[in-house]
Amino acid sequence: MLKATNLVKRYGEITALDGFDLEVEPGEIAGLVGHNGAGKTTFFEIAAGLVSPDAGDIRVEGVIGVAPQQLALYPSVTVRETLRLFGGLAGRSGQALKEAIDRVAEEMVLTRELDRRVSVLSGGQQRRTQAATALVADPEVLLLDEPTVGADPETRAALLAAVRRRAERGVTVVYSTHYLPELAELGATIAVARSGRVIARGAGDELLKGLPGEVTITLDDERLTVTTADPTATLAELLRGLDRPVRGVDIRQPSLDDLYRELSRVA
Ligand code: ATP
């Protein structure tokens, strides 16, 4: 469980968080989205205990696993040593730690990299190692700040699967991304941050209700596009009213990208 209430964080003139509220239940993946500078990383830093807020309250229950946005790995040690260090910091040792390292390495497709130095890994392999450091402690709360930046499809898929599995086991997850389809893949609830606050929060499909989609009809010599709240009904209506042959139809339901754009337009 994670509950942030009215967090405020200022850096000189800049207010990074300005009354930031977020509550996430065990087993829930909360997708945190918002413009550059909206306060997402600052929230993660406070939730991870790395930075203290100027005001407000943060409650996090259980061991926390963090994958920061900037890669934070020691270049001169191997992947295995890295995971041993992070697992050890979380209080794991001996056989349990060894097994946890093997399990997480397999999950993140790192088994063959375990005895290689971090400095010689590819960017994607380093990303996977970073995610593995968050997972190896078997945390109750996972904080993942844009964990798939620069990741290839295999790395992305491994990471999303690992996150889903943790949530199914009751882990509380906060996942920030600028790539919104990932959140649909994760079945995440959405929190939209702007100017240091969460301005919209809920299930993705609830937040999408009422947003317009599009219907496009292609005729012999022209193409007709209509923006509508109910694309399917509008398509049926358009087809009934047309007495010319229709060459093609296309429906675009509203997406999280539309929601994001719509919320960004609000002053
Ligand atoms: P992005 O999507 O670009 O990662 P973000 O939503 O994570 O952005 P933050 O990194 O939390 O945004 O930054 C919020 C604001 O706080 C920005 O204006 C940033 O410049 C400022 N800020 C964050 N950390 C510091 C710091 N240590 N010192 C000064 N200003 C900071």
PDB file of C-alpha atoms and ligand atoms in Angstrom:
ATOM      1  CA  MET A   1       0.000   0.000   0.000  1.00  0.00           C
ATOM      2  CA  LEU A   2       1.161   3.484  -0.786  1.00  0.00           C
ATOM      3  CA  LYS A   3      -0.559   6.700   0.176  1.00  0.00           C
ATOM      4  CA  ALA A   4       0.719  10.188  -0.562  1.00  0.00           C
ATOM      5  CA  THR A   5      -1.281  13.065   0.860  1.00  0.00           C
ATOM      6  CA  ASN A   6      -0.831  16.678  -0.115  1.00  0.00           C
ATOM      7  CA  LEU A   7       2.904  16.430  -0.803  1.00  0.00           C
ATOM      8  CA  VAL A   8       4.695  19.711  -1.377  1.00  0.00           C
ATOM      9  CA  LYS A   9       8.308  20.009  -2.537  1.00  0.00           C
ATOM     10  CA  ARG A  10      10.032  23.234  -3.503  1.00  0.00           C
ATOM     11  CA  TYR A  11      13.427  23.770  -5.054  1.00  0.00           C
ATOM     12  CA  GLY A  12      14.046  27.507  -4.637  1.00  0.00           C
ATOM     13  CA  GLU A  13      11.558  29.228  -6.917  1.00  0.00           C
ATOM     14  CA  ILE A  14      10.378  25.953  -8.430  1.00  0.00           C
ATOM     15  CA  THR A  15       7.499  24.059  -6.880  1.00  0.00           C
ATOM     16  CA  ALA A  16       8.074  20.468  -8.006  1.00  0.00           C
ATOM     17  CA  LEU A  17       5.123  19.080  -6.012  1.00  0.00           C
ATOM     18  CA  ASP A  18       2.170  21.237  -5.126  1.00  0.00           C
ATOM     19  CA  GLY A  19      -0.370  19.172  -3.188  1.00  0.00           C
ATOM     20  CA  PHE A  20       0.340  15.776  -4.754  1.00  0.00           C
ATOM     21  CA  ASP A  21      -2.116  13.029  -3.713  1.00  0.00           C
ATOM     22  CA  LEU A  22      -1.886   9.399  -4.757  1.00  0.00           C
ATOM     23  CA  GLU A  23      -3.225   6.232  -3.182  1.00  0.00           C
ATOM     24  CA  VAL A  24      -2.357   2.810  -4.616  1.00  0.00           C
ATOM     25  CA  GLU A  25      -3.712  -0.492  -3.280  1.00  0.00           C
ATOM     26  CA  PRO A  26      -1.861  -3.821  -3.065  1.00  0.00           C
ATOM     27  CA  GLY A  27      -2.146  -5.616  -6.404  1.00  0.00           C
ATOM     28  CA  GLU A  28      -2.778  -2.366  -8.261  1.00  0.00           C
ATOM     29  CA  ILE A  29      -0.533  -0.960 -10.963  1.00  0.00           C
ATOM     30  CA  ALA A  30      -0.909   2.810 -11.042  1.00  0.00           C
ATOM     31  CA  GLY A  31       0.372   4.379 -14.249  1.00  0.00           C
ATOM     32  CA  LEU A  32       1.765   7.819 -13.527  1.00  0.00           C
ATOM     33  CA  VAL A  33       1.778  10.024 -16.606  1.00  0.00           C
ATOM     34  CA  GLY A  34       2.371  13.710 -17.157  1.00  0.00           C
ATOM     35  CA  HIS A  35       4.497  16.244 -18.987  1.00  0.00           C
ATOM     36  CA  ASN A  36       8.215  16.656 -18.476  1.00  0.00           C
ATOM     37  CA  GLY A  37       8.587  18.495 -15.198  1.00  0.00           C
ATOM     38  CA  ALA A  38       5.143  17.494 -13.864  1.00  0.00           C
ATOM     39  CA  GLY A  39       6.749  16.133 -10.684  1.00  0.00           C
ATOM     40  CA  LYS A  40       6.775  12.385 -11.292  1.00  0.00           C
ATOM     41  CA  THR A  41      10.422  11.771 -10.440  1.00  0.00           C
ATOM     42  CA  THR A  42      10.204  14.045  -7.404  1.00  0.00           C
ATOM     43  CA  PHE A  43       7.276  11.955  -6.183  1.00  0.00           C
ATOM     44  CA  PHE A  44       9.299   8.743  -6.673  1.00  0.00           C
ATOM     45  CA  GLU A  45      12.245  10.227  -4.791  1.00  0.00           C
ATOM     46  CA  ILE A  46      10.006  11.114  -1.864  1.00  0.00           C
ATOM     47  CA  ALA A  47       8.210   7.744  -1.918  1.00  0.00           C
ATOM     48  CA  ALA A  48      11.602   5.975  -1.927  1.00  0.00           C
ATOM     49  CA  GLY A  49      12.741   8.040   1.061  1.00  0.00           C
ATOM     50  CA  LEU A  50      15.575   9.704  -0.883  1.00  0.00           C
ATOM     51  CA  VAL A  51      14.157  13.217  -0.576  1.00  0.00           C
ATOM     52  CA  SER A  52      11.995  14.667   2.188  1.00  0.00           C
ATOM     53  CA  PRO A  53       8.906  16.682   1.361  1.00  0.00           C
ATOM     54  CA  ASP A  54       8.453  20.253   2.631  1.00  0.00           C
ATOM     55  CA  ALA A  55       4.893  19.378   3.610  1.00  0.00           C
ATOM     56  CA  GLY A  56       2.406  16.532   3.338  1.00  0.00           C
ATOM     57  CA  ASP A  57       2.592  12.887   4.230  1.00  0.00           C
ATOM     58  CA  ILE A  58       3.782   9.686   2.573  1.00  0.00           C
ATOM     59  CA  ARG A  59       2.982   6.202   3.816  1.00  0.00           C
ATOM     60  CA  VAL A  60       4.527   3.143   2.217  1.00  0.00           C
ATOM     61  CA  GLU A  61       3.985  -0.312   3.688  1.00  0.00           C
ATOM     62  CA  GLY A  62       6.686  -2.949   3.213  1.00  0.00           C
ATOM     63  CA  VAL A  63       9.994  -3.296   1.388  1.00  0.00           C
ATOM     64  CA  ILE A  64      10.356  -0.882  -1.542  1.00  0.00           C
ATOM     65  CA  GLY A  65      11.995  -1.781  -4.859  1.00  0.00           C
ATOM     66  CA  VAL A  66      13.032   1.214  -6.953  1.00  0.00           C
ATOM     67  CA  ALA A  67      14.113   1.501 -10.567  1.00  0.00           C
ATOM     68  CA  PRO A  68      15.139   5.139 -11.029  1.00  0.00           C
ATOM     69  CA  GLN A  69      14.846   6.940 -14.342  1.00  0.00           C
ATOM     70  CA  GLN A  70      18.598   7.548 -14.592  1.00  0.00           C
ATOM     71  CA  LEU A  71      20.545   4.308 -14.633  1.00  0.00           C
ATOM     72  CA  ALA A  72      22.318   3.997 -11.296  1.00  0.00           C
ATOM     73  CA  LEU A  73      24.660   1.009 -11.506  1.00  0.00           C
ATOM     74  CA  TYR A  74      28.287   0.388 -10.590  1.00  0.00           C
ATOM     75  CA  PRO A  75      30.123  -0.124 -13.889  1.00  0.00           C
ATOM     76  CA  SER A  76      33.034  -2.172 -12.581  1.00  0.00           C
ATOM     77  CA  VAL A  77      31.114  -5.017 -10.942  1.00  0.00           C
ATOM     78  CA  THR A  78      29.236  -7.913 -12.542  1.00  0.00           C
ATOM     79  CA  VAL A  79      25.472  -8.247 -12.827  1.00  0.00           C
ATOM     80  CA  ARG A  80      25.543 -11.012 -10.196  1.00  0.00           C
ATOM     81  CA  GLU A  81      27.506  -8.815  -7.769  1.00  0.00           C
ATOM     82  CA  THR A  82      25.100  -5.965  -8.406  1.00  0.00           C
ATOM     83  CA  LEU A  83      22.089  -8.128  -7.608  1.00  0.00           C
ATOM     84  CA  ARG A  84      23.856  -9.572  -4.563  1.00  0.00           C
ATOM     85  CA  LEU A  85      24.426  -6.053  -3.283  1.00  0.00           C
ATOM     86  CA  PHE A  86      20.813  -4.912  -3.781  1.00  0.00           C
ATOM     87  CA  GLY A  87      19.360  -8.174  -2.418  1.00  0.00           C
ATOM     88  CA  GLY A  88      21.724  -7.944   0.550  1.00  0.00           C
ATOM     89  CA  LEU A  89      20.701  -4.361   1.278  1.00  0.00           C
ATOM     90  CA  ALA A  90      17.122  -5.601   1.523  1.00  0.00           C
ATOM     91  CA  GLY A  91      18.181  -8.181   4.111  1.00  0.00           C
ATOM     92  CA  ARG A  92      18.500 -11.276   1.929  1.00  0.00           C
ATOM     93  CA  SER A  93      21.421 -13.656   2.199  1.00  0.00           C
ATOM     94  CA  GLY A  94      22.712 -17.177   1.586  1.00  0.00           C
ATOM     95  CA  GLN A  95      20.733 -19.658  -0.465  1.00  0.00           C
ATOM     96  CA  ALA A  96      17.583 -17.477  -0.548  1.00  0.00           C
ATOM     97  CA  LEU A  97      19.541 -14.630  -2.130  1.00  0.00           C
ATOM     98  CA  LYS A  98      21.246 -16.961  -4.616  1.00  0.00           C
ATOM     99  CA  GLU A  99      17.875 -18.348  -5.713  1.00  0.00           C
ATOM    100  CA  ALA A 100      16.341 -14.877  -5.938  1.00  0.00           C
ATOM    101  CA  ILE A 101      19.209 -13.732  -8.198  1.00  0.00           C
ATOM    102  CA  ASP A 102      18.790 -16.731 -10.518  1.00  0.00           C
ATOM    103  CA  ARG A 103      15.016 -16.242 -10.675  1.00  0.00           C
ATOM    104  CA  VAL A 104      15.167 -12.528 -11.406  1.00  0.00           C
ATOM    105  CA  ALA A 105      17.969 -12.994 -13.948  1.00  0.00           C
ATOM    106  CA  GLU A 106      15.856 -15.528 -15.801  1.00  0.00           C
ATOM    107  CA  GLU A 107      12.810 -13.273 -15.656  1.00  0.00           C
ATOM    108  CA  MET A 108      14.738 -10.303 -17.052  1.00  0.00           C
ATOM    109  CA  VAL A 109      16.612 -12.403 -19.651  1.00  0.00           C
ATOM    110  CA  LEU A 110      19.950 -11.796 -17.951  1.00  0.00           C
ATOM    111  CA  THR A 111      21.049 -15.333 -17.132  1.00  0.00           C
ATOM    112  CA  ARG A 112      23.865 -15.276 -19.702  1.00  0.00           C
ATOM    113  CA  GLU A 113      24.974 -11.836 -18.551  1.00  0.00           C
ATOM    114  CA  LEU A 114      25.248 -12.651 -14.826  1.00  0.00           C
ATOM    115  CA  ASP A 115      29.042 -12.821 -14.761  1.00  0.00           C
ATOM    116  CA  ARG A 116      29.666  -9.938 -17.130  1.00  0.00           C
ATOM    117  CA  ARG A 117      30.657  -6.508 -15.907  1.00  0.00           C
ATOM    118  CA  VAL A 118      27.944  -3.849 -16.035  1.00  0.00           C
ATOM    119  CA  SER A 119      30.230  -1.527 -18.060  1.00  0.00           C
ATOM    120  CA  VAL A 120      30.334  -3.928 -21.039  1.00  0.00           C
ATOM    121  CA  LEU A 121      26.567  -4.512 -21.183  1.00  0.00           C
ATOM    122  CA  SER A 122      24.419  -2.952 -23.904  1.00  0.00           C
ATOM    123  CA  GLY A 123      22.046  -0.131 -22.958  1.00  0.00           C
ATOM    124  CA  GLY A 124      19.071  -2.495 -22.937  1.00  0.00           C
ATOM    125  CA  GLN A 125      20.916  -5.045 -20.794  1.00  0.00           C
ATOM    126  CA  GLN A 126      21.767  -2.280 -18.327  1.00  0.00           C
ATOM    127  CA  ARG A 127      18.070  -1.281 -18.251  1.00  0.00           C
ATOM    128  CA  ARG A 128      17.167  -4.887 -17.462  1.00  0.00           C
ATOM    129  CA  THR A 129      19.817  -5.023 -14.756  1.00  0.00           C
ATOM    130  CA  GLN A 130      18.381  -1.840 -13.241  1.00  0.00           C
ATOM    131  CA  ALA A 131      14.908  -3.374 -13.188  1.00  0.00           C
ATOM    132  CA  ALA A 132      16.350  -6.572 -11.698  1.00  0.00           C
ATOM    133  CA  THR A 133      17.841  -4.581  -8.797  1.00  0.00           C
ATOM    134  CA  ALA A 134      14.318  -3.420  -7.950  1.00  0.00           C
ATOM    135  CA  LEU A 135      12.881  -6.942  -8.183  1.00  0.00           C
ATOM    136  CA  VAL A 136      15.563  -8.987  -6.418  1.00  0.00           C
ATOM    137  CA  ALA A 137      14.486  -7.845  -2.956  1.00  0.00           C
ATOM    138  CA  ASP A 138      10.980  -9.247  -3.563  1.00  0.00           C
ATOM    139  CA  PRO A 139       9.467  -5.887  -2.614  1.00  0.00           C
ATOM    140  CA  GLU A 140       5.895  -5.220  -1.496  1.00  0.00           C
ATOM    141  CA  VAL A 141       6.011  -1.861  -3.274  1.00  0.00           C
ATOM    142  CA  LEU A 142       7.601  -1.305  -6.692  1.00  0.00           C
ATOM    143  CA  LEU A 143       8.443   2.187  -7.931  1.00  0.00           C
ATOM    144  CA  LEU A 144       9.396   2.176 -11.610  1.00  0.00           C
ATOM    145  CA  ASP A 145      10.285   5.519 -13.170  1.00  0.00           C
ATOM    146  CA  GLU A 146      10.166   5.228 -16.975  1.00  0.00           C
ATOM    147  CA  PRO A 147      11.699   1.750 -16.816  1.00  0.00           C
ATOM    148  CA  THR A 148      11.398   1.026 -20.550  1.00  0.00           C
ATOM    149  CA  VAL A 149      13.160   4.101 -21.930  1.00  0.00           C
ATOM    150  CA  GLY A 150      15.529   2.890 -24.638  1.00  0.00           C
ATOM    151  CA  ALA A 151      14.418  -0.708 -24.170  1.00  0.00           C
ATOM    152  CA  ASP A 152      14.099  -3.048 -27.147  1.00  0.00           C
ATOM    153  CA  PRO A 153      10.842  -5.030 -27.579  1.00  0.00           C
ATOM    154  CA  GLU A 154      12.234  -8.082 -25.784  1.00  0.00           C
ATOM    155  CA  THR A 155      13.338  -6.017 -22.779  1.00  0.00           C
ATOM    156  CA  ARG A 156       9.977  -4.222 -22.700  1.00  0.00           C
ATOM    157  CA  ALA A 157       8.037  -7.471 -22.869  1.00  0.00           C
ATOM    158  CA  ALA A 158      10.153  -9.064 -20.102  1.00  0.00           C
ATOM    159  CA  LEU A 159       9.696  -6.058 -17.884  1.00  0.00           C
ATOM    160  CA  LEU A 160       5.941  -5.712 -18.432  1.00  0.00           C
ATOM    161  CA  ALA A 161       5.464  -9.432 -17.747  1.00  0.00           C
ATOM    162  CA  ALA A 162       7.524  -9.175 -14.546  1.00  0.00           C
ATOM    163  CA  VAL A 163       5.481  -6.188 -13.369  1.00  0.00           C
ATOM    164  CA  ARG A 164       2.176  -7.928 -14.112  1.00  0.00           C
ATOM    165  CA  ARG A 165       3.301 -11.021 -12.206  1.00  0.00           C
ATOM    166  CA  ARG A 166       4.234  -8.926  -9.160  1.00  0.00           C
ATOM    167  CA  ALA A 167       0.870  -7.161  -9.185  1.00  0.00           C
ATOM    168  CA  GLU A 168      -0.937 -10.516  -9.408  1.00  0.00           C
ATOM    169  CA  ARG A 169       0.919 -11.501  -6.243  1.00  0.00           C
ATOM    170  CA  GLY A 170      -0.340  -8.385  -4.460  1.00  0.00           C
ATOM    171  CA  VAL A 171       2.587  -6.015  -4.978  1.00  0.00           C
ATOM    172  CA  THR A 172       1.710  -2.298  -5.104  1.00  0.00           C
ATOM    173  CA  VAL A 173       3.176  -0.784  -8.275  1.00  0.00           C
ATOM    174  CA  VAL A 174       3.649   2.799  -9.427  1.00  0.00           C
ATOM    175  CA  TYR A 175       4.856   2.931 -13.023  1.00  0.00           C
ATOM    176  CA  SER A 176       5.637   6.157 -14.833  1.00  0.00           C
ATOM    177  CA  THR A 177       5.855   6.307 -18.592  1.00  0.00           C
ATOM    178  CA  HIS A 178       5.368   8.602 -21.564  1.00  0.00           C
ATOM    179  CA  TYR A 179       4.385   5.576 -23.618  1.00  0.00           C
ATOM    180  CA  LEU A 180       0.712   5.192 -22.805  1.00  0.00           C
ATOM    181  CA  PRO A 181      -0.085   1.912 -24.604  1.00  0.00           C
ATOM    182  CA  GLU A 182       2.139   0.213 -22.006  1.00  0.00           C
ATOM    183  CA  LEU A 183      -0.373   1.116 -19.340  1.00  0.00           C
ATOM    184  CA  ALA A 184      -3.210  -0.502 -21.272  1.00  0.00           C
ATOM    185  CA  GLU A 185      -1.027  -3.623 -21.636  1.00  0.00           C
ATOM    186  CA  LEU A 186      -0.431  -3.618 -17.882  1.00  0.00           C
ATOM    187  CA  GLY A 187      -4.123  -3.130 -17.048  1.00  0.00           C
ATOM    188  CA  ALA A 188      -2.977  -0.148 -14.988  1.00  0.00           C
ATOM    189  CA  THR A 189      -5.139   2.494 -13.390  1.00  0.00           C
ATOM    190  CA  ILE A 190      -4.082   5.981 -14.424  1.00  0.00           C
ATOM    191  CA  ALA A 191      -2.886   9.019 -12.507  1.00  0.00           C
ATOM    192  CA  VAL A 192      -2.296  12.115 -14.622  1.00  0.00           C
ATOM    193  CA  ALA A 193       0.138  14.588 -13.044  1.00  0.00           C
ATOM    194  CA  ARG A 194       0.379  18.218 -14.011  1.00  0.00           C
ATOM    195  CA  SER A 195       2.290  21.031 -12.305  1.00  0.00           C
ATOM    196  CA  GLY A 196       2.988  18.962  -9.214  1.00  0.00           C
ATOM    197  CA  ARG A 197      -0.481  17.503  -8.639  1.00  0.00           C
ATOM    198  CA  VAL A 198      -2.546  14.549  -9.748  1.00  0.00           C
ATOM    199  CA  ILE A 199      -5.336  16.092 -11.821  1.00  0.00           C
ATOM    200  CA  ALA A 200      -7.092  12.889 -12.964  1.00  0.00           C
ATOM    201  CA  ARG A 201      -7.176   9.450 -11.383  1.00  0.00           C
ATOM    202  CA  GLY A 202      -9.101   6.280 -12.190  1.00  0.00           C
ATOM    203  CA  ALA A 203      -9.450   3.248 -14.433  1.00  0.00           C
ATOM    204  CA  GLY A 204      -8.287   3.931 -17.990  1.00  0.00           C
ATOM    205  CA  ASP A 205     -11.642   3.145 -19.616  1.00  0.00           C
ATOM    206  CA  GLU A 206     -13.540   5.332 -17.114  1.00  0.00           C
ATOM    207  CA  LEU A 207     -11.264   8.261 -17.851  1.00  0.00           C
ATOM    208  CA  LEU A 208     -11.783   7.691 -21.583  1.00  0.00           C
ATOM    209  CA  LYS A 209     -15.575   7.817 -21.352  1.00  0.00           C
ATOM    210  CA  GLY A 210     -16.951  10.870 -23.095  1.00  0.00           C
ATOM    211  CA  LEU A 211     -13.774  11.548 -25.030  1.00  0.00           C
ATOM    212  CA  PRO A 212     -14.288  11.805 -28.781  1.00  0.00           C
ATOM    213  CA  GLY A 213     -13.144   9.165 -31.260  1.00  0.00           C
ATOM    214  CA  GLU A 214     -13.182   9.310 -35.044  1.00  0.00           C
ATOM    215  CA  VAL A 215     -14.993   7.663 -37.922  1.00  0.00           C
ATOM    216  CA  THR A 216     -13.553   7.810 -41.439  1.00  0.00           C
ATOM    217  CA  ILE A 217     -15.464   6.704 -44.522  1.00  0.00           C
ATOM    218  CA  THR A 218     -13.727   6.383 -47.866  1.00  0.00           C
ATOM    219  CA  LEU A 219     -15.883   6.920 -50.962  1.00  0.00           C
ATOM    220  CA  ASP A 220     -14.852   6.780 -54.608  1.00  0.00           C
ATOM    221  CA  ASP A 221     -13.582  10.320 -54.760  1.00  0.00           C
ATOM    222  CA  GLU A 222     -13.509  11.592 -51.211  1.00  0.00           C
ATOM    223  CA  ARG A 223     -12.829  10.744 -47.606  1.00  0.00           C
ATOM    224  CA  LEU A 224     -15.111  11.789 -44.788  1.00  0.00           C
ATOM    225  CA  THR A 225     -13.849  12.055 -41.184  1.00  0.00           C
ATOM    226  CA  VAL A 226     -16.195  12.758 -38.282  1.00  0.00           C
ATOM    227  CA  THR A 227     -15.158  13.324 -34.670  1.00  0.00           C
ATOM    228  CA  THR A 228     -17.721  11.744 -32.361  1.00  0.00           C
ATOM    229  CA  ALA A 229     -18.274  10.524 -28.799  1.00  0.00           C
ATOM    230  CA  ASP A 230     -19.788   7.270 -30.101  1.00  0.00           C
ATOM    231  CA  PRO A 231     -17.898   6.176 -33.247  1.00  0.00           C
ATOM    232  CA  THR A 232     -19.879   2.954 -33.763  1.00  0.00           C
ATOM    233  CA  ALA A 233     -23.308   4.639 -33.671  1.00  0.00           C
ATOM    234  CA  THR A 234     -22.065   7.461 -35.889  1.00  0.00           C
ATOM    235  CA  LEU A 235     -20.743   4.972 -38.446  1.00  0.00           C
ATOM    236  CA  ALA A 236     -24.114   3.173 -38.591  1.00  0.00           C
ATOM    237  CA  GLU A 237     -25.894   6.491 -39.044  1.00  0.00           C
ATOM    238  CA  LEU A 238     -23.513   7.638 -41.782  1.00  0.00           C
ATOM    239  CA  LEU A 239     -23.870   4.351 -43.668  1.00  0.00           C
ATOM    240  CA  ARG A 240     -27.680   4.575 -43.536  1.00  0.00           C
ATOM    241  CA  GLY A 241     -27.600   8.087 -44.999  1.00  0.00           C
ATOM    242  CA  LEU A 242     -25.217   7.342 -47.876  1.00  0.00           C
ATOM    243  CA  ASP A 243     -26.436   6.248 -51.307  1.00  0.00           C
ATOM    244  CA  ARG A 244     -22.953   5.949 -52.820  1.00  0.00           C
ATOM    245  CA  PRO A 245     -20.646   2.921 -52.692  1.00  0.00           C
ATOM    246  CA  VAL A 246     -18.398   2.895 -49.644  1.00  0.00           C
ATOM    247  CA  ARG A 247     -14.816   1.759 -50.320  1.00  0.00           C
ATOM    248  CA  GLY A 248     -13.663   1.581 -46.733  1.00  0.00           C
ATOM    249  CA  VAL A 249     -14.443   2.483 -43.149  1.00  0.00           C
ATOM    250  CA  ASP A 250     -12.169   3.134 -40.215  1.00  0.00           C
ATOM    251  CA  ILE A 251     -13.057   3.641 -36.578  1.00  0.00           C
ATOM    252  CA  ARG A 252     -10.654   5.126 -34.059  1.00  0.00           C
ATOM    253  CA  GLN A 253     -11.801   4.778 -30.465  1.00  0.00           C
ATOM    254  CA  PRO A 254     -10.448   7.348 -27.983  1.00  0.00           C
ATOM    255  CA  SER A 255      -7.085   6.347 -26.541  1.00  0.00           C
ATOM    256  CA  LEU A 256      -5.044   7.328 -23.521  1.00  0.00           C
ATOM    257  CA  ASP A 257      -3.131   9.663 -25.818  1.00  0.00           C
ATOM    258  CA  ASP A 258      -6.392  11.545 -26.457  1.00  0.00           C
ATOM    259  CA  LEU A 259      -7.032  11.742 -22.715  1.00  0.00           C
ATOM    260  CA  TYR A 260      -3.573  13.107 -22.157  1.00  0.00           C
ATOM    261  CA  ARG A 261      -4.009  15.722 -24.881  1.00  0.00           C
ATOM    262  CA  GLU A 262      -7.445  16.685 -23.581  1.00  0.00           C
ATOM    263  CA  LEU A 263      -6.193  17.159 -20.017  1.00  0.00           C
ATOM    264  CA  SER A 264      -3.203  19.130 -21.241  1.00  0.00           C
ATOM    265  CA  ARG A 265      -5.522  21.588 -22.935  1.00  0.00           C
ATOM    266  CA  VAL A 266      -7.184  22.556 -19.632  1.00  0.00           C
ATOM    267  CA  ALA A 267      -5.716  25.796 -18.366  1.00  0.00           C
TER     268      ALA A 267
HETATM  269  P1  ATP B   1      10.173  14.051 -16.703  1.00  0.00           P
HETATM  270  O1  ATP B   1       8.962  13.529 -17.403  1.00  0.00           O
HETATM  271  O2  ATP B   1      10.954  15.017 -17.539  1.00  0.00           O
HETATM  272  O3  ATP B   1      11.035  12.985 -16.078  1.00  0.00           O
HETATM  273  P2  ATP B   1       9.065  14.680 -14.065  1.00  0.00           P
HETATM  274  O4  ATP B   1       7.590  14.717 -14.097  1.00  0.00           O
HETATM  275  O5  ATP B   1       9.725  13.484 -13.521  1.00  0.00           O
HETATM  276  O6  ATP B   1       9.648  15.028 -15.500  1.00  0.00           O
HETATM  277  P3  ATP B   1      10.545  16.093 -11.992  1.00  0.00           P
HETATM  278  O7  ATP B   1      11.872  15.535 -12.358  1.00  0.00           O
HETATM  279  O8  ATP B   1       9.904  15.608 -10.752  1.00  0.00           O
HETATM  280  O9  ATP B   1       9.522  15.986 -13.221  1.00  0.00           O
HETATM  281  O10 ATP B   1      10.731  17.677 -11.890  1.00  0.00           O
HETATM  282  C1  ATP B   1       9.718  18.565 -11.435  1.00  0.00           C
HETATM  283  C2  ATP B   1      10.298  19.977 -11.355  1.00  0.00           C
HETATM  284  O11 ATP B   1      11.194  20.055 -10.246  1.00  0.00           O
HETATM  285  C3  ATP B   1      11.101  20.380 -12.582  1.00  0.00           C
HETATM  286  O12 ATP B   1      10.842  21.739 -12.843  1.00  0.00           O
HETATM  287  C4  ATP B   1      12.536  20.154 -12.158  1.00  0.00           C
HETATM  288  O13 ATP B   1      13.408  21.044 -12.833  1.00  0.00           O
HETATM  289  C5  ATP B   1      12.481  20.478 -10.678  1.00  0.00           C
HETATM  290  N1  ATP B   1      13.474  19.712  -9.903  1.00  0.00           N
HETATM  291  C6  ATP B   1      13.465  18.374  -9.679  1.00  0.00           C
HETATM  292  N2  ATP B   1      14.517  18.007  -8.916  1.00  0.00           N
HETATM  293  C7  ATP B   1      15.227  19.149  -8.671  1.00  0.00           C
HETATM  294  C8  ATP B   1      16.425  19.445  -7.940  1.00  0.00           C
HETATM  295  N3  ATP B   1      17.115  18.493  -7.301  1.00  0.00           N
HETATM  296  N4  ATP B   1      16.833  20.732  -7.915  1.00  0.00           N
HETATM  297  C9  ATP B   1      16.137  21.697  -8.546  1.00  0.00           C
HETATM  298  N5  ATP B   1      15.007  21.498  -9.244  1.00  0.00           N
HETATM  299  C10 ATP B   1      14.557  20.241  -9.309  1.00  0.00           C
END
